[in-house]
Short mmCIF file of C-alpha atoms in Angstrom, two decimals:
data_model
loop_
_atom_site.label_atom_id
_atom_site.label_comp_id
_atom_site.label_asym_id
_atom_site.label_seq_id
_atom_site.Cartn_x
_atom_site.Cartn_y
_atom_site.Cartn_z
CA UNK A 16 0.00 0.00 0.00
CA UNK A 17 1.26 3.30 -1.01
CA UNK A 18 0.83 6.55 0.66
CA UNK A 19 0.76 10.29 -1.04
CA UNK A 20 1.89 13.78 -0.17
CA UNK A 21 2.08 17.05 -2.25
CA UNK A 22 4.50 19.49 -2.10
CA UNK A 23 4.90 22.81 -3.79
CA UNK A 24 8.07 24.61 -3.71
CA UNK A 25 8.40 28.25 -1.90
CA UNK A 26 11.15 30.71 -3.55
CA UNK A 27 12.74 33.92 -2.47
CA UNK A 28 13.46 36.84 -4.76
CA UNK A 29 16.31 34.77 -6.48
CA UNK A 30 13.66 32.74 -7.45
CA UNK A 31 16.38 29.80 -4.88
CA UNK A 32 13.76 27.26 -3.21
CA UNK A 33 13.34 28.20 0.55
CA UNK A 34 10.60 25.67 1.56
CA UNK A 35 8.17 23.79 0.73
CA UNK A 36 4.29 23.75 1.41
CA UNK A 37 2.84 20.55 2.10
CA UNK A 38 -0.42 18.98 1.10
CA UNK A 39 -2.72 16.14 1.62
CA UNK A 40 -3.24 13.28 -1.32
CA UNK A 41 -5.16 10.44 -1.10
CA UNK A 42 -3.72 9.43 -4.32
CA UNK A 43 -0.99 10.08 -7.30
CA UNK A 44 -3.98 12.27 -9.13
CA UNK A 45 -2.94 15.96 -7.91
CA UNK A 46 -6.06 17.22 -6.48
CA UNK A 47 -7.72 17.67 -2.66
CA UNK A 48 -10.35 15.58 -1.59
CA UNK A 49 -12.99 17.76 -0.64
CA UNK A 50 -14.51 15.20 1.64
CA UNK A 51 -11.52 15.09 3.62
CA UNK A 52 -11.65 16.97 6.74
CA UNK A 53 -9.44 19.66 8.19
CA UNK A 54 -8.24 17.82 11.17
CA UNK A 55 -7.92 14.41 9.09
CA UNK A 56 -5.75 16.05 6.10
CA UNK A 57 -3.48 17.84 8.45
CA UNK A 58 -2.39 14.65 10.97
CA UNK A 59 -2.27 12.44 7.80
CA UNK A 60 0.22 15.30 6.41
CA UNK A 61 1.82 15.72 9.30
CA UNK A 62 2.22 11.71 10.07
CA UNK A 63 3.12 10.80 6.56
CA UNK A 64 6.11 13.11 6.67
CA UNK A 65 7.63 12.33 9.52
CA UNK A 66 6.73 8.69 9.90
CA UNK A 67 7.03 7.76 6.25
CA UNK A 68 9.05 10.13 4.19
CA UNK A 69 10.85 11.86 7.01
CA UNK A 70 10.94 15.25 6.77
CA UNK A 71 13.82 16.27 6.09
CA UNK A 72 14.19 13.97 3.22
CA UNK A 73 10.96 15.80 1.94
CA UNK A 74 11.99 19.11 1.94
CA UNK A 75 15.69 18.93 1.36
CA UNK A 76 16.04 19.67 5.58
CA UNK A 77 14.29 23.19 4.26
CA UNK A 78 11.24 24.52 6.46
CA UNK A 79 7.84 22.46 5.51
CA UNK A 80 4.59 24.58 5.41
CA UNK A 81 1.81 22.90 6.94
CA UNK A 82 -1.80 24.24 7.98
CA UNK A 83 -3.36 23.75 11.19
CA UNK A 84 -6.85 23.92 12.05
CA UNK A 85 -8.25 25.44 15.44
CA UNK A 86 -8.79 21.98 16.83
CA UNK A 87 -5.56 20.64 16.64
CA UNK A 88 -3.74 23.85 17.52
CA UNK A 89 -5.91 23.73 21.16
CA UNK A 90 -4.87 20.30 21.81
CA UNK A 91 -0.74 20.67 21.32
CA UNK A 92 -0.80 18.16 18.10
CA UNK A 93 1.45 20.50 16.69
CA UNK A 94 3.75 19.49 19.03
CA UNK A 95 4.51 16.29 17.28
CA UNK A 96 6.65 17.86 15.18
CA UNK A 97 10.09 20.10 15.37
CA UNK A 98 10.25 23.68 15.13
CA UNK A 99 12.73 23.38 13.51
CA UNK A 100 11.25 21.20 10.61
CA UNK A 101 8.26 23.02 9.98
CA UNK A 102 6.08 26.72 10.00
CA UNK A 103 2.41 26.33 11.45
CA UNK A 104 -0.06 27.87 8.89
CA UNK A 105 -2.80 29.95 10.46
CA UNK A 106 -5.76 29.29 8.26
CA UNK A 107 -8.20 32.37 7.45
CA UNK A 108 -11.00 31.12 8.56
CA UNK A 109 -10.09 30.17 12.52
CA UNK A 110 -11.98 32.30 14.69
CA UNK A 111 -9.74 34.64 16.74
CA UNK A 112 -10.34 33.24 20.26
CA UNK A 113 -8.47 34.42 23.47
CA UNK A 114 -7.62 30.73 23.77
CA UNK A 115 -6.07 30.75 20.18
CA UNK A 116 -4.17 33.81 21.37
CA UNK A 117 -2.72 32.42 24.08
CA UNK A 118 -1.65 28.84 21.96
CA UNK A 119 -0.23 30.55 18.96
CA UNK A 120 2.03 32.75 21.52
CA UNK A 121 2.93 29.83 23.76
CA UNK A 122 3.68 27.87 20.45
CA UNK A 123 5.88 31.30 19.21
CA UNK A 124 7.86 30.70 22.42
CA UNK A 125 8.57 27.58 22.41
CA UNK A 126 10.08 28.31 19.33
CA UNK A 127 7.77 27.64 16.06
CA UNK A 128 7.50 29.84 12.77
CA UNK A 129 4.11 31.60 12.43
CA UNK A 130 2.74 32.04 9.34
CA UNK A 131 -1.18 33.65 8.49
CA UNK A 132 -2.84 32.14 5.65
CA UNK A 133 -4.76 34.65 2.79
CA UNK A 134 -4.32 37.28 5.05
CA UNK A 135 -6.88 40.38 4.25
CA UNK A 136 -6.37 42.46 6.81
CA UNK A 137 -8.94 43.45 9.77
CA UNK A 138 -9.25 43.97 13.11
CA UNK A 139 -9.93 40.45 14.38
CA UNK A 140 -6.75 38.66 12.10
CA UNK A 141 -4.56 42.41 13.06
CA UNK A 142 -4.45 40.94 16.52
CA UNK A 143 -2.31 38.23 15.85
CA UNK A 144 0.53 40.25 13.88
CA UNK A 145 2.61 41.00 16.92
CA UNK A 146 3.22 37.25 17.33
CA UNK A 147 3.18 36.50 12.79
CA UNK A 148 6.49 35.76 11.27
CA UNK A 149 5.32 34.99 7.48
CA UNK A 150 1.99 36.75 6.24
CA UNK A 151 1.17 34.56 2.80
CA UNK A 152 -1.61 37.27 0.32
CA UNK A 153 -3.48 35.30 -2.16
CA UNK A 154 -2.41 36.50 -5.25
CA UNK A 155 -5.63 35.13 -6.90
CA UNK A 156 -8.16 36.72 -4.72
CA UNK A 157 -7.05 39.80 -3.98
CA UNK A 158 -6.88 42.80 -6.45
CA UNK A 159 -3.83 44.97 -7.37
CA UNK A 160 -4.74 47.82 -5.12
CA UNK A 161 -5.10 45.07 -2.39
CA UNK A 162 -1.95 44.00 -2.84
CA UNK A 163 -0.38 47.38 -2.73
CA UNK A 164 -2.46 47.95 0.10
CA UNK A 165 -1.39 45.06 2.50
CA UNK A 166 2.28 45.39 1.24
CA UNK A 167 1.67 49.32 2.41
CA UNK A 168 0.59 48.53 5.43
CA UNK A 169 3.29 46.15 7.04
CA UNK A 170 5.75 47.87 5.77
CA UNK A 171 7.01 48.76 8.92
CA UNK A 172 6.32 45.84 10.58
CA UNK A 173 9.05 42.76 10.91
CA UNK A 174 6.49 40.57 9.15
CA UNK A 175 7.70 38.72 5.24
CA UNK A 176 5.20 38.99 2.58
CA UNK A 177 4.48 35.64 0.60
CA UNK A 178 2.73 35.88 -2.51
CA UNK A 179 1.13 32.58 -3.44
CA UNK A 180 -0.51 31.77 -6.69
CA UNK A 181 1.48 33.92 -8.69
CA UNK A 182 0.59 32.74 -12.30
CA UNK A 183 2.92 35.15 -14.29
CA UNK A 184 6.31 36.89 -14.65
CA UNK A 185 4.27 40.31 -14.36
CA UNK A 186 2.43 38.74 -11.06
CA UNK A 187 6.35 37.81 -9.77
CA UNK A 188 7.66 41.67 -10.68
CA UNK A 189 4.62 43.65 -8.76
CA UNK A 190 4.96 41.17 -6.09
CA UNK A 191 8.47 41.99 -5.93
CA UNK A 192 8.85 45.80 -6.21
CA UNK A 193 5.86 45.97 -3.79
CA UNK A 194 8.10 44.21 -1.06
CA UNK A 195 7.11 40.97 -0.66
CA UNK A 196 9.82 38.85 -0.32
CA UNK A 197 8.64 35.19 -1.48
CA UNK A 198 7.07 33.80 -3.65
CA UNK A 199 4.53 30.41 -4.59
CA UNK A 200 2.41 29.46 -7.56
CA UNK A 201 2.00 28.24 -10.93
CA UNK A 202 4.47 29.90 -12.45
CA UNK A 203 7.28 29.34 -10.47
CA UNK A 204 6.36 25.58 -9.73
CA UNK A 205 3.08 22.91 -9.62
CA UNK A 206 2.41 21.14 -6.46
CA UNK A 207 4.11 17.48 -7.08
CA UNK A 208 2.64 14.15 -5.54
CA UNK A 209 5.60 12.01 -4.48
CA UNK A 210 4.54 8.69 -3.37
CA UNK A 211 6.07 5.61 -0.75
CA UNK A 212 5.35 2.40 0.35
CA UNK A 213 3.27 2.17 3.75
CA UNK A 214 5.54 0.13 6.01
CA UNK A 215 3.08 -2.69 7.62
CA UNK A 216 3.69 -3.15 11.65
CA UNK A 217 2.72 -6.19 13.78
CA UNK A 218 -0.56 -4.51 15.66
CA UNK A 219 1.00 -6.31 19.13
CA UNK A 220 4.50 -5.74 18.61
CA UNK A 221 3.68 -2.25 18.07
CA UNK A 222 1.07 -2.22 20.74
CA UNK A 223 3.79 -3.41 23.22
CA UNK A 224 6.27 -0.38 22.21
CA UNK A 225 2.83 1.80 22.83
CA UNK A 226 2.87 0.46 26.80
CA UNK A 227 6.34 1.32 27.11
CA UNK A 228 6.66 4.66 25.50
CA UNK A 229 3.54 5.65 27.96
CA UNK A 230 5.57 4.96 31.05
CA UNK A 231 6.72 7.83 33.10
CA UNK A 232 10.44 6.55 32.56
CA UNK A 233 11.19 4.62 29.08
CA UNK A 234 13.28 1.73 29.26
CA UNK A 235 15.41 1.58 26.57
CA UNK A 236 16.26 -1.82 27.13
CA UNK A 237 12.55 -3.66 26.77
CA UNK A 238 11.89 -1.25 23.83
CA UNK A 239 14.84 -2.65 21.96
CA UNK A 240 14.22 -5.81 22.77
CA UNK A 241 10.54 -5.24 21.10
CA UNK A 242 11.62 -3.49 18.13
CA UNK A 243 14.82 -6.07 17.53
CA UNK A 244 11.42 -9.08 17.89
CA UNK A 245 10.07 -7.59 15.11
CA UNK A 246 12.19 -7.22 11.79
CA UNK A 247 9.74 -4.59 10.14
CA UNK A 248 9.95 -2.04 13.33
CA UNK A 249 13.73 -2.48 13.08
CA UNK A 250 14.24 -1.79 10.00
CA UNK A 251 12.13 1.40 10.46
CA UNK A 252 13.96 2.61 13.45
CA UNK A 253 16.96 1.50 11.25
CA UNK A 254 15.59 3.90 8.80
CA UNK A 255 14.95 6.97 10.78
CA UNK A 256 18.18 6.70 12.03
CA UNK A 257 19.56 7.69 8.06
CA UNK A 258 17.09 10.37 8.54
CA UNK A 259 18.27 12.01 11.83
CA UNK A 260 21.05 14.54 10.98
CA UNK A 261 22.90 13.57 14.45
CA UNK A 262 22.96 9.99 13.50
CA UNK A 263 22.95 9.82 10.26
CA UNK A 264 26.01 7.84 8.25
CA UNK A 265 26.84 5.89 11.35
CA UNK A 266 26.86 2.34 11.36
CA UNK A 267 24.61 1.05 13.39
CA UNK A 268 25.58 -1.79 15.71
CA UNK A 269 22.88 -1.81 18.68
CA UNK A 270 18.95 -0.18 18.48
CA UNK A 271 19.55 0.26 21.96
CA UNK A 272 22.58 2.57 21.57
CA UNK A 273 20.28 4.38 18.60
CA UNK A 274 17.35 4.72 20.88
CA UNK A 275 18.93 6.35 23.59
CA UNK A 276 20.57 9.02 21.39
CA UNK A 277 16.99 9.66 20.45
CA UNK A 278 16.13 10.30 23.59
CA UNK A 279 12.05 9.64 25.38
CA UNK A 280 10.77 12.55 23.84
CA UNK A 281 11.52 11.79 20.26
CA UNK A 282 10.84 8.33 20.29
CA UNK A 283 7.51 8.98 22.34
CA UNK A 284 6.97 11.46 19.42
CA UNK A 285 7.18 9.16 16.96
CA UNK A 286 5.38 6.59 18.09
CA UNK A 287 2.33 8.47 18.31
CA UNK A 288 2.61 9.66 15.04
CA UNK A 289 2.34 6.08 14.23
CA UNK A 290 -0.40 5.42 16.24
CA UNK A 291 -2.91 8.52 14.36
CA UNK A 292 -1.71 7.00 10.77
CA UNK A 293 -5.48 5.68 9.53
CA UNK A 294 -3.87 3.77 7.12
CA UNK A 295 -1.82 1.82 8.59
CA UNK A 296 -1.35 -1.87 7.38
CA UNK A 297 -0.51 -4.64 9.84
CA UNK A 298 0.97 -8.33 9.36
CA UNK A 299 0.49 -11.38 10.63
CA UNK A 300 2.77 -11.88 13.71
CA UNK A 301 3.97 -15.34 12.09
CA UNK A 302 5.72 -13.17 9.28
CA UNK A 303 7.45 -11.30 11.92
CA UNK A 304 8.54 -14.36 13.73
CA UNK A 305 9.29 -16.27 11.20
CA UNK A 306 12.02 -13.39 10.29
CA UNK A 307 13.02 -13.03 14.45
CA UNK A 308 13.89 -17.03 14.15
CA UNK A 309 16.54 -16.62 11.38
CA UNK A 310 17.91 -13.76 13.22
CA UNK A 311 18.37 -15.97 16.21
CA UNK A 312 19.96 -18.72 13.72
CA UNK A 313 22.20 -16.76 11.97
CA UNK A 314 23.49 -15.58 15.28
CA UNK A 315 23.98 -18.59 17.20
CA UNK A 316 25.78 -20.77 14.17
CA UNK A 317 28.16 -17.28 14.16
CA UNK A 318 28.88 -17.46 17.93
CA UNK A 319 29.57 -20.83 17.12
CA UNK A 320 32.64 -19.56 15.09
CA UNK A 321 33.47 -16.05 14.54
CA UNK A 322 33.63 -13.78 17.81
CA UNK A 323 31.13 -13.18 20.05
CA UNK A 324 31.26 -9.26 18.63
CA UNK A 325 30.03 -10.78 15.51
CA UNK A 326 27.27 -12.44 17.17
CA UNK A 327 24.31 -8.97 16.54
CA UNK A 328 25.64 -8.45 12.95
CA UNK A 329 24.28 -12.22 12.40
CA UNK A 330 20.79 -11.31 13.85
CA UNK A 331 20.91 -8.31 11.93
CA UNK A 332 21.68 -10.46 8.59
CA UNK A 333 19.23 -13.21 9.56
CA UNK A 334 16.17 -10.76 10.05
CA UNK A 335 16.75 -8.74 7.30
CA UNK A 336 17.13 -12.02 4.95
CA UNK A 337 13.52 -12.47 5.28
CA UNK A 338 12.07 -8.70 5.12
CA UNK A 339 12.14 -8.34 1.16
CA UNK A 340 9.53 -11.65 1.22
CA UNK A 341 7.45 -9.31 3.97
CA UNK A 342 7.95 -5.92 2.35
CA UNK A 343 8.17 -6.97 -1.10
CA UNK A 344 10.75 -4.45 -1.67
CA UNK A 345 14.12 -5.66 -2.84
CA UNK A 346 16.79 -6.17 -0.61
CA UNK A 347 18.93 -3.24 -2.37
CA UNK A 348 16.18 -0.88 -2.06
CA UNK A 349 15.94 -1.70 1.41
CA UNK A 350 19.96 -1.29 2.08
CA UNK A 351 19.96 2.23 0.39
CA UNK A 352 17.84 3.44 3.27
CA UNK A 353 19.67 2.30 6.11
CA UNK A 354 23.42 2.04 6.86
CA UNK A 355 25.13 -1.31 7.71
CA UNK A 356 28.58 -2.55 7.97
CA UNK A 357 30.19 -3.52 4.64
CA UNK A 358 30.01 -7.08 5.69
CA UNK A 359 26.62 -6.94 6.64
CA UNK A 360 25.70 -5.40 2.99
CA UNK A 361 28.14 -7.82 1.00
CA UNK A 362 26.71 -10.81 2.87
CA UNK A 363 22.76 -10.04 2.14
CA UNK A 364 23.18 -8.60 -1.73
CA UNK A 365 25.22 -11.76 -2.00
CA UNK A 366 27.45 -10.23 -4.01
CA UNK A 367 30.64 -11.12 -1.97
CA UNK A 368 31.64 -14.02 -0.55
CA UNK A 369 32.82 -13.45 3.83
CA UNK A 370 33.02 -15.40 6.62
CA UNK A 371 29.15 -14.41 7.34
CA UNK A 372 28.16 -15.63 3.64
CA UNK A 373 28.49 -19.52 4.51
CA UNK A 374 25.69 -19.49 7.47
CA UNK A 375 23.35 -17.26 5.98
CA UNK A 376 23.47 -20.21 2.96
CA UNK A 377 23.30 -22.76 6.18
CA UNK A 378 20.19 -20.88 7.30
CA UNK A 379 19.08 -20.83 3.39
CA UNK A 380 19.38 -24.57 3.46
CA UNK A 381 18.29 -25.63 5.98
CA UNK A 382 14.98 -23.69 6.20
CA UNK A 383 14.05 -24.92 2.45
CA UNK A 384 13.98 -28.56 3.66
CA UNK A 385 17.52 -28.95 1.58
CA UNK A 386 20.38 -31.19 2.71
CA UNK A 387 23.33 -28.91 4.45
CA UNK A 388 26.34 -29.40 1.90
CA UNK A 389 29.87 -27.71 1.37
CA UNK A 390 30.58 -28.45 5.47
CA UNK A 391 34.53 -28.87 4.72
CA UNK A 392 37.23 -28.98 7.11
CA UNK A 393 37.56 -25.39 8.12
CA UNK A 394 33.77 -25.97 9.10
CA UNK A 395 34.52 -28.43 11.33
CA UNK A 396 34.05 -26.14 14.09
CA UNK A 397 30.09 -27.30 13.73
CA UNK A 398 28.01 -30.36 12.62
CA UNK A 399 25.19 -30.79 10.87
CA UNK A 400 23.87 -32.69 13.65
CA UNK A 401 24.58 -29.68 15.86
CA UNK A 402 23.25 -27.38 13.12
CA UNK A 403 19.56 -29.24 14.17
CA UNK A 404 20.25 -28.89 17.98
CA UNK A 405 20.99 -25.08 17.44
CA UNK A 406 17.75 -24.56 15.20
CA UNK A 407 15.42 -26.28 17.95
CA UNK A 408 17.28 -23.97 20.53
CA UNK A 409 16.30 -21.00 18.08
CA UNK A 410 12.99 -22.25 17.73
CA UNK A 411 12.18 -22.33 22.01
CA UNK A 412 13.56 -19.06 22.33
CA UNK A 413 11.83 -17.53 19.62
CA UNK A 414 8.30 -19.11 21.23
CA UNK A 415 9.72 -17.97 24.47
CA UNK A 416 10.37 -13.86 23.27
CA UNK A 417 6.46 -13.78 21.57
CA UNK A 418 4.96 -15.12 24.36
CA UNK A 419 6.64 -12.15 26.16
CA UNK A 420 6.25 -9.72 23.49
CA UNK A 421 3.36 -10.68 21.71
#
């Protein structure tokens, strides 16, 4: 299952891209579902980007543009995401409350981006501009004089002018000499739907990392051990971890290491943005154990052999063996998004033969039903009759972890 975003580009006076606005799609056609609620659109925006895309990713680590309705400005789901990754659009037709005062100035403290959405003027919407970082004037609905008029009138104020839906170099010039300082619409570029494939989460895995994460304290331990039960939430977490710009490019060697550098609040964060996704898709916890078992496998027959050090790149390789027949995405698209040891890569694109290569084809073997073969001499450290003893080992503690777990 595929989910869908928009984004339209936001430029400055160079006509350089500055940001990006984005937009809910329920599919690759380019156009709003006007059945779709406010508070819906904006949490499957806001979810989608961080949870699927990542954000950063989405908007080259520029600003991202996304409106809020009064509802979920009241009750702090804004808060899900950075202030540094995004700017909180004010729509025009919120009603201006005391109580929305007092969130959009709280929210301005704690260190978000303000911007008013086809701003008019008038007294009720003027009582927000002391606290307004970006004013955005439809360029569409508003007439010249208007736009002289607006541009006039915050002149002196420490407000930036956006013009959106400018259609035309002469719409881009006026804006321009009138002050306003950037710039969205047709002419400069479309809204484009980019498009990914919806991860798919055991439900009681996931509901398991929910328990924890709503703790007072987190323990990093027990959530690792969750997410390292369940090869699809690993790779994920594997997978935000490219995305983070304080972790990203480092080999990863332990989720628990990862997690704590994420700290509560981010991974608290993110869970919950899991949890409001309507669309999520969930699998059938035999998948996920099935791909847990040959993690155990792999790392037991490599304790067996290597070095005990070695013992979590073999889980690693054995789980991830088995999430392309989960995922259905290949096992190179897959390794582009996360970043493993050289070994670890070699040994799963099976593209060069290392001391890890010969057990993962043990573990191919022997799970097809095929006779173990090629055990020469420098394999004697290991039998094929202790090759079954190890499996049925792997096979109790794997029962043992889901009935925990699960």
């Amino acid at each position: 299952m595929n989910v869908f975003i928009a984004r339209q580009a936001i430029f400055n006076k160079k006509r350089e891209v500055v940001g990006y606005e984005l937009l809910y799609r329920s599919s690759e056609k380019n156009m709003y579902a006007a059945s779709v609620s406010g508070d819906k659109a904006t949490k499957q925006v806001l979810s989608n980007a961080i949870v699927s895309f990542g954000i950063t990713n989405l908007t080259d680590a520029k600003k991202a543009y996304i409106n809020f309705t009064e509802n979920l400005l009241l009750n702090d789901f804004v808060l899900l995401a950075n202030p540094s990754e995004i700017i909180i659009e004010i729509l025009e037709n919120i009603k201006i409350t005391e109580p929305i005062v007092e969130k959009l100035s709280e929210l301005k403290k704690r260190g978000y981006t303000l911007a008013l959405d086809d701003y008019v003027g008038g007294d009720e919407l003027d009582k927000l501009l002391p606290i307004i970082d970006i004013i955005k004037v439809d360029f569409m609905q508003t007439s010249i004089e208007q736009q002289k008029k607006l541009a006039h009138g915050l002149k002196k104020s420490d407000v930036i002018l956006l013009a959106e839906k400018v259609e035309t170099m002469e719409e881009f010039e006026r804006a321009s000499e009138l002050g306003y300082e950037l710039f969205q619409g047709y002419f400069f570029r479309k809204p484009v739907v980019v498009s990914k494939i919806q991860q798919k989460f055991s439900m009681t895995t996931f509901n398991k990392l929910v328990e924890q994460v709503r703790k007072k304290e987190v323990n990093f331990k027990i959530c690792s051990e969750i997410i390292c039960s369940d090869v699809v939430l690993m790779d994920f977490f594997m997978r935000r971890a490219n995305i983070l710009q304080y972790y990203r490019g480092n080999v990863i060697k332990s989720i628990q290491q990862f997690l704590v550098k994420m700290g509560e609040n981010e991974l608290r964060r993110l869970i919950f943005l899991i949890m409001i996704k309507e669309d999520n898709m969930f699998i059938s916890d035999e998948a996920i154990k099935e791909a847990y078992l040959r993690g155990l496998f792999m790392a037991e027959l490599i304790k067996k052999s290597v070095t005990k050090e070695s013992e979590c790149e073999g889980f690693i390789i054995g789980m991830f063996s088995h999430l392309p027949k989960i995922t259905g995405e290949s096992m190179e698209s897959i390794l582009d998004k996360i970043t493993l040891s050289t070994k670890c890569v070699e040994t799963l694109l099976k593209k060069k033969e290392n001391e890890y290569s010969k057990f993962l084809k043990i573990v191919d073997m022997y799970e097809n039903g095929n006779e173990i073969q090629n055990l020469n001499e420098s394999d004697d450290f290991i039998s094929k009759e202790a090759i079954v003893d190890i499996y049925m080992k792997c096979i109790q503690k794997a029962d043992w972890a889901f009935s925990i777990f699960c």
